[in-house]
Amino acid sequence: MIIRNADIFGKVSDILISGELIIQIAAAGALSGRLAGEHEMDAGGRTVLPGLIDPHVHLRCPGMEMKEDWATGARAALAGGVTTVIDMPNTKPATETASALDLKRAAASKTDAAGYPLGRLFWVGCSPDTLGELPGLLGEMDVAGVKLFFSESSGNNSSSDRAFVKAVFGAAADAGKPAAVHTELAELLELSAGVGLPELAMHGLRRPQSAAEAGTALVLELAAETGCIAYLCHMSTAAEFEMVRSHKARYGAESVIAELSPHHLLLNENHQVIGGPQSWAKVNPPLRTAGDNCAALRALLDGTVDLIGSDHAPHLLSEKDGRNAGGFHGCPSGFPGLETELGAVAGFLKEQSAEWRDLVSMLTNHNPARIFGLEDRCGIAEGKRADLVILDGPKIVDSGNFKTKAAYSPFNGMELQVSVYKTILRGKIIEQ
Ligand code: DOR
Ligand code: ZN
Ligand code: ZN
């Protein structure tokens, strides 16, 4: 196949693909002689980026297929330009044992059967009962690392017991794989605070910044003690970014991995959801303040943030609309993110920086590829896997048309300045 007139970081080029691989990149028009009988597609001068590697998704299987499965999750990923995902362990059963990992692999193979062989790795979980399984799990090729929750969020096991966390970090250090943490500390949550405040502000008080920050401080301390590479999930507060900035200054840029989710960059507690209730924007950690959004942008521009994770966390629309589930309080936290992350982040950065394409590809492809050993799909170059996304112009988010089963979004109705024109997965154009 050939993709003509694709703008690769400012150079309009033709990309020749054979099987799953990019085999040649040349100036536009230079490959015209080679083409008899080949498929071709004209990108019309549009920007092409390497396919996104999303290190933080909840595809819910096994056990919660009603919320998402790997066929719908993969279609959502590809609609959003995401060609590799790393799935979270809070499924049923939790991915904490060899047999549970096998169940997850079987669930994930549904994406191949559906004709969308999405790239994937898995985070494994761990609890005090399953600690003995961890070294074996971390030795598996398709395991990205271990993920801990310091508090309950969506049916996950949680613990922030110091000796337990230290043992988990030690096992991660031995395996040379990251230990990821959702850092909000259970004992610092104030689950009945903020009565009478607007809903998102109230949720923010109930799961206060201090809970995330104290957990982040604990992670950084234990990472330094054990020598493990800590991975901070969805950082959300100005103080957390500052902590990571100083940790990196002291221990090196690669001593800790900082993840940012698009909603913590772009949305805050004053957000008004369009076309749905405020509960569509309920998430843990909560949307914070406008000041935290600014701190997130600064951290993203100065390299404190390493990568973008969507935290794609689908729930049933009936749970999220607050009618069946006891309103805002009763509904679960989380929303789908695969279909909006590229548009949200690239669209926003395009307005901030002339270097937006390099920045986006650093945060969504180069850094995750380096961190998780996915060099085969890092960047756009000869010999790399042909996982690509071709960008288009502004588009209004319509969550009613999502490919995910979770047809709602806090970004619904918002115009994002970048959208996805086509995604190419392993050399095949995905028709949606
Ligand atoms: O809002 C969230 N939803 N935060 C989490 O940490 C878990 C996630 C989920 O799995 O639904
Ligand atoms: Zn989380
Ligand atoms: Zn998550």
Short mmCIF file of C-alpha atoms and ligand atoms in Angstrom, two decimals:
data_model
loop_
_atom_site.label_atom_id
_atom_site.label_comp_id
_atom_site.label_asym_id
_atom_site.label_seq_id
_atom_site.Cartn_x
_atom_site.Cartn_y
_atom_site.Cartn_z
CA MET A 1 0.00 0.00 0.00
CA ILE A 2 1.10 3.57 -0.51
CA ILE A 3 -0.03 6.64 1.38
CA ARG A 4 0.58 9.71 -0.73
CA ASN A 5 1.03 13.30 0.36
CA ALA A 6 1.31 12.71 4.08
CA ASP A 7 2.85 15.50 6.10
CA ILE A 8 5.46 13.87 8.36
CA PHE A 9 6.69 16.53 10.77
CA GLY A 10 6.61 19.19 8.08
CA LYS A 11 7.78 17.12 5.06
CA VAL A 12 5.14 16.07 2.57
CA SER A 13 6.00 12.46 1.81
CA ASP A 14 4.81 9.19 0.33
CA ILE A 15 4.88 6.16 2.62
CA LEU A 16 5.25 2.69 1.13
CA ILE A 17 3.93 -0.11 3.30
CA SER A 18 4.32 -3.82 2.78
CA GLY A 19 2.52 -6.22 5.08
CA GLU A 20 2.69 -4.71 8.56
CA LEU A 21 5.79 -2.60 7.98
CA ILE A 22 6.78 0.75 6.57
CA ILE A 23 9.36 -0.08 3.93
CA GLN A 24 10.09 3.26 2.35
CA ILE A 25 9.48 6.95 2.94
CA ALA A 26 10.23 9.33 0.09
CA ALA A 27 9.42 12.86 -1.03
CA ALA A 28 5.87 13.13 -2.38
CA GLY A 29 5.71 11.81 -5.95
CA ALA A 30 9.06 10.03 -5.82
CA LEU A 31 7.54 6.56 -5.51
CA SER A 32 5.20 6.83 -8.47
CA GLY A 33 7.05 4.23 -10.53
CA ARG A 34 6.55 1.43 -8.03
CA LEU A 35 2.87 1.32 -7.90
CA ALA A 36 1.29 -1.03 -10.37
CA GLY A 37 -1.59 -2.81 -8.70
CA GLU A 38 -0.99 -1.44 -5.24
CA HIS A 39 -3.59 0.09 -2.98
CA GLU A 40 -3.16 3.75 -2.56
CA MET A 41 -4.58 6.47 -0.48
CA ASP A 42 -4.12 10.20 -0.75
CA ALA A 43 -3.64 11.91 2.59
CA GLY A 44 -4.07 15.27 0.86
CA GLY A 45 -1.25 16.95 2.77
CA ARG A 46 -2.71 16.05 6.14
CA THR A 47 -0.45 15.49 9.14
CA VAL A 48 0.40 11.89 9.94
CA LEU A 49 1.57 10.84 13.38
CA PRO A 50 2.68 7.50 14.76
CA GLY A 51 -0.27 5.52 16.17
CA LEU A 52 -0.90 6.31 19.81
CA ILE A 53 0.20 3.96 22.58
CA ASP A 54 -2.30 4.52 25.40
CA PRO A 55 -0.83 3.19 28.66
CA HIS A 56 -4.02 3.52 30.71
CA VAL A 57 -7.28 1.94 29.60
CA HIS A 58 -9.93 -0.13 31.35
CA LEU A 59 -11.41 -2.46 28.75
CA ARG A 60 -13.38 -4.20 31.51
CA CYS A 61 -12.89 -7.84 30.54
CA PRO A 62 -13.31 -10.37 31.83
CA GLY A 63 -16.35 -9.75 33.96
CA MET A 64 -17.86 -6.43 32.88
CA GLU A 65 -18.53 -7.07 29.21
CA MET A 66 -21.72 -5.02 29.47
CA LYS A 67 -19.55 -1.91 29.95
CA GLU A 68 -16.96 -2.66 27.26
CA ASP A 69 -15.33 -5.56 25.48
CA TRP A 70 -12.24 -5.86 23.33
CA ALA A 71 -14.20 -5.62 20.07
CA THR A 72 -15.89 -2.33 20.98
CA GLY A 73 -12.84 -1.11 22.90
CA ALA A 74 -10.60 -1.74 19.90
CA ARG A 75 -12.95 0.09 17.55
CA ALA A 76 -13.02 3.01 19.97
CA ALA A 77 -9.23 2.98 20.18
CA LEU A 78 -8.85 2.97 16.40
CA ALA A 79 -11.45 5.71 15.97
CA GLY A 80 -9.21 7.76 18.27
CA GLY A 81 -5.93 6.96 16.53
CA VAL A 82 -4.82 4.57 19.28
CA THR A 83 -3.10 1.44 17.95
CA THR A 84 -1.71 -0.05 21.18
CA VAL A 85 -3.28 -0.09 24.63
CA ILE A 86 -2.17 -1.17 28.08
CA ASP A 87 -5.13 -2.55 29.99
CA MET A 88 -5.74 -2.12 33.71
CA PRO A 89 -6.16 -5.01 36.17
CA ASN A 90 -9.41 -4.02 37.93
CA THR A 91 -11.47 -6.59 36.06
CA LYS A 92 -13.37 -9.62 37.42
CA PRO A 93 -11.33 -11.51 38.37
CA ALA A 94 -8.62 -8.96 39.01
CA THR A 95 -5.49 -9.66 36.96
CA GLU A 96 -3.42 -10.81 39.94
CA THR A 97 -2.76 -14.46 39.13
CA ALA A 98 -1.48 -16.48 36.20
CA SER A 99 -4.94 -17.91 35.58
CA ALA A 100 -6.55 -14.45 35.64
CA LEU A 101 -3.92 -13.22 33.17
CA ASP A 102 -4.84 -16.09 30.86
CA LEU A 103 -8.51 -15.09 31.07
CA LYS A 104 -7.55 -11.54 30.18
CA ARG A 105 -5.47 -12.69 27.22
CA ALA A 106 -8.41 -14.75 25.99
CA ALA A 107 -10.75 -11.75 26.34
CA ALA A 108 -8.27 -9.54 24.49
CA SER A 109 -7.98 -11.95 21.59
CA LYS A 110 -11.52 -10.91 20.67
CA THR A 111 -9.99 -7.85 19.03
CA ASP A 112 -8.12 -10.14 16.60
CA ALA A 113 -11.24 -12.16 15.88
CA ALA A 114 -13.10 -8.93 15.09
CA GLY A 115 -10.43 -8.04 12.50
CA TYR A 116 -8.89 -5.24 14.55
CA PRO A 117 -5.71 -6.73 16.01
CA LEU A 118 -5.05 -3.93 18.45
CA GLY A 119 -1.58 -3.91 20.03
CA ARG A 120 -1.78 -4.66 23.73
CA LEU A 121 0.02 -5.17 26.98
CA PHE A 122 -1.46 -5.72 30.44
CA TRP A 123 -0.90 -4.17 33.82
CA VAL A 124 -1.18 -6.79 36.55
CA GLY A 125 -2.60 -6.05 39.97
CA CYS A 126 -1.42 -7.26 43.36
CA SER A 127 -2.89 -7.59 46.83
CA PRO A 128 -1.40 -8.99 50.05
CA ASP A 129 -2.85 -12.45 49.20
CA THR A 130 -1.35 -12.55 45.71
CA LEU A 131 2.09 -11.08 46.38
CA GLY A 132 3.67 -14.50 45.78
CA GLU A 133 2.41 -14.50 42.18
CA LEU A 134 3.87 -11.11 41.30
CA PRO A 135 7.44 -12.01 40.28
CA GLY A 136 6.16 -14.68 37.91
CA LEU A 137 3.61 -12.32 36.35
CA LEU A 138 6.17 -9.55 35.93
CA GLY A 139 8.35 -11.95 33.98
CA GLU A 140 5.73 -12.31 31.24
CA MET A 141 6.47 -10.52 27.97
CA ASP A 142 3.00 -9.01 27.65
CA VAL A 143 2.96 -7.62 31.18
CA ALA A 144 3.83 -3.91 31.28
CA GLY A 145 4.24 -3.65 35.04
CA VAL A 146 2.22 -3.76 38.24
CA LYS A 147 -0.58 -1.35 39.15
CA LEU A 148 -1.72 -0.53 42.67
CA PHE A 149 -4.66 1.51 43.91
CA PHE A 150 -4.22 3.31 47.23
CA SER A 151 -8.02 3.62 47.56
CA GLU A 152 -11.12 1.98 46.16
CA SER A 153 -12.34 3.47 42.90
CA SER A 154 -14.18 1.02 40.62
CA GLY A 155 -14.29 -2.33 42.32
CA ASN A 156 -10.52 -2.53 42.54
CA ASN A 157 -8.52 -4.09 45.38
CA SER A 158 -6.68 -1.39 47.26
CA SER A 159 -4.01 -1.04 49.91
CA SER A 160 -1.43 1.55 50.84
CA ASP A 161 0.13 -0.48 53.63
CA ARG A 162 3.76 0.61 53.63
CA ALA A 163 5.33 -2.84 53.98
CA PHE A 164 3.07 -4.22 51.24
CA VAL A 165 3.77 -1.36 48.83
CA LYS A 166 7.49 -1.70 49.50
CA ALA A 167 7.37 -5.41 48.73
CA VAL A 168 5.53 -4.73 45.45
CA PHE A 169 7.98 -1.97 44.48
CA GLY A 170 10.87 -4.32 45.29
CA ALA A 171 9.46 -6.98 42.97
CA ALA A 172 9.00 -4.35 40.23
CA ALA A 173 12.59 -3.16 40.70
CA ASP A 174 13.85 -6.77 40.41
CA ALA A 175 11.85 -7.26 37.22
CA GLY A 176 12.94 -3.90 35.78
CA LYS A 177 9.30 -2.96 35.13
CA PRO A 178 7.36 0.06 36.38
CA ALA A 179 5.05 0.10 39.39
CA ALA A 180 2.01 2.26 38.62
CA VAL A 181 -0.12 3.80 41.34
CA HIS A 182 -3.48 5.51 41.62
CA THR A 183 -2.27 7.59 44.54
CA GLU A 184 -5.39 8.96 46.27
CA LEU A 185 -5.01 7.70 49.85
CA ALA A 186 -8.16 6.12 51.29
CA GLU A 187 -7.61 7.56 54.78
CA LEU A 188 -7.54 11.13 53.46
CA LEU A 189 -10.84 10.94 51.57
CA GLU A 190 -13.70 12.88 53.13
CA LEU A 191 -16.66 11.22 51.57
CA SER A 192 -19.34 13.39 53.11
CA ALA A 193 -17.71 16.82 52.66
CA GLY A 194 -18.97 19.69 50.54
CA VAL A 195 -22.74 19.28 50.88
CA GLY A 196 -24.51 22.10 49.05
CA LEU A 197 -21.65 22.83 46.64
CA PRO A 198 -22.01 22.31 42.89
CA GLU A 199 -21.53 18.61 42.18
CA LEU A 200 -18.08 18.61 40.60
CA ALA A 201 -16.68 20.95 43.25
CA MET A 202 -18.20 18.74 45.94
CA HIS A 203 -16.63 15.62 44.44
CA GLY A 204 -13.33 17.50 44.44
CA LEU A 205 -13.64 18.21 48.16
CA ARG A 206 -14.57 14.62 48.94
CA ARG A 207 -11.47 13.36 47.20
CA PRO A 208 -9.23 16.32 48.03
CA GLN A 209 -5.95 17.27 46.39
CA SER A 210 -4.19 16.43 49.65
CA ALA A 211 -5.20 12.75 49.30
CA ALA A 212 -3.56 12.44 45.88
CA GLU A 213 -0.55 14.49 46.95
CA ALA A 214 0.17 12.49 50.12
CA GLY A 215 -0.05 9.27 48.10
CA THR A 216 2.28 10.69 45.46
CA ALA A 217 4.78 11.67 48.17
CA LEU A 218 4.64 8.10 49.54
CA VAL A 219 5.22 6.65 46.08
CA LEU A 220 8.24 8.88 45.44
CA GLU A 221 9.71 8.05 48.84
CA LEU A 222 9.33 4.29 48.42
CA ALA A 223 10.56 4.42 44.83
CA ALA A 224 13.77 6.09 46.00
CA GLU A 225 14.14 3.47 48.75
CA THR A 226 13.56 0.44 46.55
CA GLY A 227 15.06 1.67 43.28
CA CYS A 228 11.87 0.90 41.38
CA ILE A 229 10.59 3.05 38.54
CA ALA A 230 7.37 4.54 39.84
CA TYR A 231 4.62 5.38 37.39
CA LEU A 232 2.22 8.03 38.65
CA CYS A 233 -1.20 7.59 37.08
CA HIS A 234 -3.28 10.61 36.09
CA MET A 235 -1.46 13.35 37.98
CA SER A 236 -3.90 16.13 38.68
CA THR A 237 -2.59 18.79 41.05
CA ALA A 238 -0.03 21.60 40.82
CA ALA A 239 1.76 20.28 43.91
CA GLU A 240 2.09 16.80 42.39
CA PHE A 241 3.74 18.24 39.26
CA GLU A 242 6.13 20.19 41.46
CA MET A 243 7.02 17.05 43.46
CA VAL A 244 7.81 15.16 40.27
CA ARG A 245 9.83 18.08 38.92
CA SER A 246 12.07 18.07 42.00
CA HIS A 247 12.27 14.26 42.10
CA LYS A 248 13.48 14.23 38.50
CA ALA A 249 15.98 17.02 39.21
CA ARG A 250 17.42 14.96 42.07
CA TYR A 251 17.22 11.37 40.77
CA GLY A 252 17.18 11.83 37.00
CA ALA A 253 14.53 12.31 34.33
CA GLU A 254 13.84 8.58 34.06
CA SER A 255 13.53 7.90 37.80
CA VAL A 256 9.77 8.39 37.72
CA ILE A 257 7.16 8.29 34.98
CA ALA A 258 4.45 10.94 35.12
CA GLU A 259 1.17 10.38 33.34
CA LEU A 260 -1.38 13.07 32.54
CA SER A 261 -4.94 12.44 31.40
CA PRO A 262 -6.52 14.83 28.89
CA HIS A 263 -9.36 15.76 31.24
CA HIS A 264 -6.96 16.96 33.95
CA LEU A 265 -5.30 19.19 31.35
CA LEU A 266 -8.43 20.63 29.80
CA LEU A 267 -11.34 20.43 32.23
CA ASN A 268 -11.86 21.59 35.79
CA GLU A 269 -14.47 21.70 38.55
CA ASN A 270 -16.30 24.56 36.81
CA HIS A 271 -16.96 22.43 33.75
CA GLN A 272 -20.52 22.37 32.47
CA VAL A 273 -21.30 19.14 30.67
CA ILE A 274 -23.10 19.68 27.35
CA GLY A 275 -26.09 17.45 26.59
CA GLY A 276 -25.93 15.39 29.77
CA PRO A 277 -25.75 15.55 33.57
CA GLN A 278 -22.67 16.66 35.51
CA SER A 279 -22.16 13.04 36.55
CA TRP A 280 -20.77 12.36 33.06
CA ALA A 281 -17.69 14.27 34.26
CA LYS A 282 -17.38 12.46 37.61
CA VAL A 283 -13.95 10.86 37.73
CA ASN A 284 -11.25 9.86 40.19
CA PRO A 285 -9.09 11.75 40.80
CA PRO A 286 -11.66 14.52 40.37
CA LEU A 287 -11.44 17.40 37.94
CA ARG A 288 -9.46 20.06 39.81
CA THR A 289 -9.12 23.84 39.45
CA ALA A 290 -8.21 26.14 36.56
CA GLY A 291 -4.86 26.71 38.33
CA ASP A 292 -4.19 22.97 38.22
CA ASN A 293 -4.94 22.97 34.47
CA CYS A 294 -2.26 25.66 34.01
CA ALA A 295 0.21 23.67 36.12
CA ALA A 296 -0.53 20.59 34.00
CA LEU A 297 0.20 22.50 30.80
CA ARG A 298 3.45 23.87 32.20
CA ALA A 299 4.49 20.36 33.31
CA LEU A 300 3.67 19.02 29.89
CA LEU A 301 5.69 21.70 28.11
CA ASP A 302 8.77 21.42 30.37
CA GLY A 303 9.07 17.62 30.22
CA THR A 304 7.83 16.90 33.75
CA VAL A 305 4.99 14.90 32.18
CA ASP A 306 6.20 11.84 30.26
CA LEU A 307 3.07 10.54 28.65
CA ILE A 308 -0.67 10.85 28.10
CA GLY A 309 -3.00 8.14 29.39
CA SER A 310 -6.67 8.46 28.55
CA ASP A 311 -7.91 6.55 31.63
CA HIS A 312 -10.65 5.20 29.35
CA ALA A 313 -13.06 4.04 32.06
CA PRO A 314 -16.39 3.11 30.47
CA HIS A 315 -19.55 2.59 32.51
CA LEU A 316 -23.13 2.02 31.44
CA LEU A 317 -24.92 5.15 30.31
CA SER A 318 -27.76 4.13 32.64
CA GLU A 319 -25.32 4.17 35.58
CA LYS A 320 -23.82 7.48 34.54
CA ASP A 321 -26.96 9.45 33.88
CA GLY A 322 -27.71 9.47 37.56
CA ARG A 323 -31.33 8.38 37.17
CA ASN A 324 -31.01 4.71 38.09
CA ALA A 325 -28.06 5.09 40.35
CA GLY A 326 -28.95 7.58 43.04
CA GLY A 327 -27.89 10.71 41.19
CA PHE A 328 -24.38 12.12 41.14
CA HIS A 329 -23.41 10.38 44.38
CA GLY A 330 -24.54 6.94 43.38
CA CYS A 331 -22.96 6.85 39.95
CA PRO A 332 -19.55 5.31 39.32
CA SER A 333 -16.53 7.44 38.45
CA GLY A 334 -14.92 7.42 35.03
CA PHE A 335 -15.75 8.03 31.38
CA PRO A 336 -14.47 6.83 28.03
CA GLY A 337 -11.40 8.62 26.69
CA LEU A 338 -10.06 6.68 23.72
CA GLU A 339 -12.07 8.57 21.12
CA THR A 340 -11.31 12.06 22.39
CA GLU A 341 -7.72 11.97 23.68
CA LEU A 342 -5.89 12.80 20.47
CA GLY A 343 -8.31 15.52 19.43
CA ALA A 344 -8.28 17.03 22.90
CA VAL A 345 -4.53 17.00 23.46
CA ALA A 346 -3.34 17.70 19.92
CA GLY A 347 -6.08 20.26 19.37
CA PHE A 348 -5.09 22.10 22.53
CA LEU A 349 -1.33 21.93 21.98
CA LYS A 350 -1.71 23.11 18.41
CA GLU A 351 -2.93 26.40 19.85
CA GLN A 352 -0.04 26.59 22.34
CA SER A 353 3.06 25.62 20.43
CA ALA A 354 4.47 25.52 16.90
CA GLU A 355 6.14 22.24 17.92
CA TRP A 356 2.84 20.57 18.74
CA ARG A 357 3.34 17.58 16.45
CA ASP A 358 6.68 16.67 18.03
CA LEU A 359 5.22 17.16 21.47
CA VAL A 360 2.16 15.02 20.77
CA SER A 361 4.20 12.24 19.25
CA MET A 362 6.65 12.36 22.20
CA LEU A 363 3.83 12.06 24.74
CA THR A 364 1.67 9.51 22.95
CA ASN A 365 4.21 7.38 21.10
CA HIS A 366 7.95 7.88 21.69
CA ASN A 367 7.91 7.96 25.46
CA PRO A 368 5.48 5.08 26.00
CA ALA A 369 7.34 3.05 23.34
CA ARG A 370 10.65 3.59 25.14
CA ILE A 371 9.22 2.93 28.59
CA PHE A 372 7.39 -0.26 27.65
CA GLY A 373 9.87 -1.69 25.13
CA LEU A 374 7.71 -1.15 22.04
CA GLU A 375 10.48 0.12 19.75
CA ASP A 376 8.95 -1.74 16.81
CA ARG A 377 6.18 0.87 16.65
CA CYS A 378 8.09 3.97 17.80
CA GLY A 379 7.95 6.85 15.32
CA ILE A 380 7.46 6.85 11.56
CA ALA A 381 10.48 5.28 9.87
CA GLU A 382 11.49 2.53 7.51
CA GLY A 383 11.32 -0.84 9.24
CA LYS A 384 8.78 0.26 11.84
CA ARG A 385 5.33 -1.21 12.19
CA ALA A 386 2.83 0.70 10.04
CA ASP A 387 0.67 1.96 12.92
CA LEU A 388 -0.28 5.47 11.88
CA VAL A 389 -2.91 8.11 12.36
CA ILE A 390 -3.77 10.75 9.79
CA LEU A 391 -5.19 13.91 11.29
CA ASP A 392 -8.01 16.12 10.16
CA GLY A 393 -9.40 19.50 11.16
CA PRO A 394 -11.83 20.67 13.83
CA LYS A 395 -14.77 18.50 14.85
CA ILE A 396 -17.49 18.65 17.49
CA VAL A 397 -17.51 15.66 19.84
CA ASP A 398 -20.74 13.67 19.60
CA SER A 399 -20.63 10.97 22.24
CA GLY A 400 -23.88 9.53 20.87
CA ASN A 401 -21.80 8.30 17.90
CA PHE A 402 -18.95 6.75 19.86
CA LYS A 403 -17.71 3.23 19.07
CA THR A 404 -17.30 2.45 22.77
CA LYS A 405 -20.31 1.02 24.57
CA ALA A 406 -20.13 4.07 26.86
CA ALA A 407 -21.94 6.69 24.82
CA TYR A 408 -21.28 9.72 27.01
CA SER A 409 -18.39 12.12 27.56
CA PRO A 410 -17.53 15.28 29.45
CA PHE A 411 -16.16 16.49 26.09
CA ASN A 412 -19.54 16.00 24.39
CA GLY A 413 -20.53 19.05 22.35
CA MET A 414 -17.06 20.61 22.53
CA GLU A 415 -15.23 21.50 19.34
CA LEU A 416 -11.76 19.94 19.29
CA GLN A 417 -9.31 21.49 16.85
CA VAL A 418 -7.90 18.16 15.66
CA SER A 419 -9.76 15.00 14.67
CA VAL A 420 -8.86 11.64 13.21
CA TYR A 421 -9.11 11.24 9.44
CA LYS A 422 -7.89 7.62 9.20
CA THR A 423 -6.07 5.14 11.37
CA ILE A 424 -3.73 2.54 9.91
CA LEU A 425 -3.16 -0.56 12.03
CA ARG A 426 -0.39 -2.97 11.05
CA GLY A 427 -0.48 -1.71 7.49
CA LYS A 428 -4.27 -1.84 7.06
CA ILE A 429 -6.53 1.18 6.74
CA ILE A 430 -9.30 0.82 9.33
CA GLU A 431 -12.73 1.43 7.89
CA GLN A 432 -15.05 2.51 10.67
O1 DOR B 1 -12.65 7.40 37.68
C1 DOR B 1 -12.06 6.32 37.73
N1 DOR B 1 -12.58 5.23 37.14
N2 DOR B 1 -10.94 6.25 38.39
C2 DOR B 1 -10.32 5.07 38.60
O2 DOR B 1 -9.28 5.05 39.19
C3 DOR B 1 -10.95 3.81 38.16
C4 DOR B 1 -11.79 4.06 37.00
C5 DOR B 1 -12.65 2.87 36.66
O3 DOR B 1 -12.10 1.75 36.56
O4 DOR B 1 -13.84 3.06 36.46
ZN ZN B 2 -6.93 5.64 38.64
ZN ZN B 3 -7.76 4.20 35.53
#
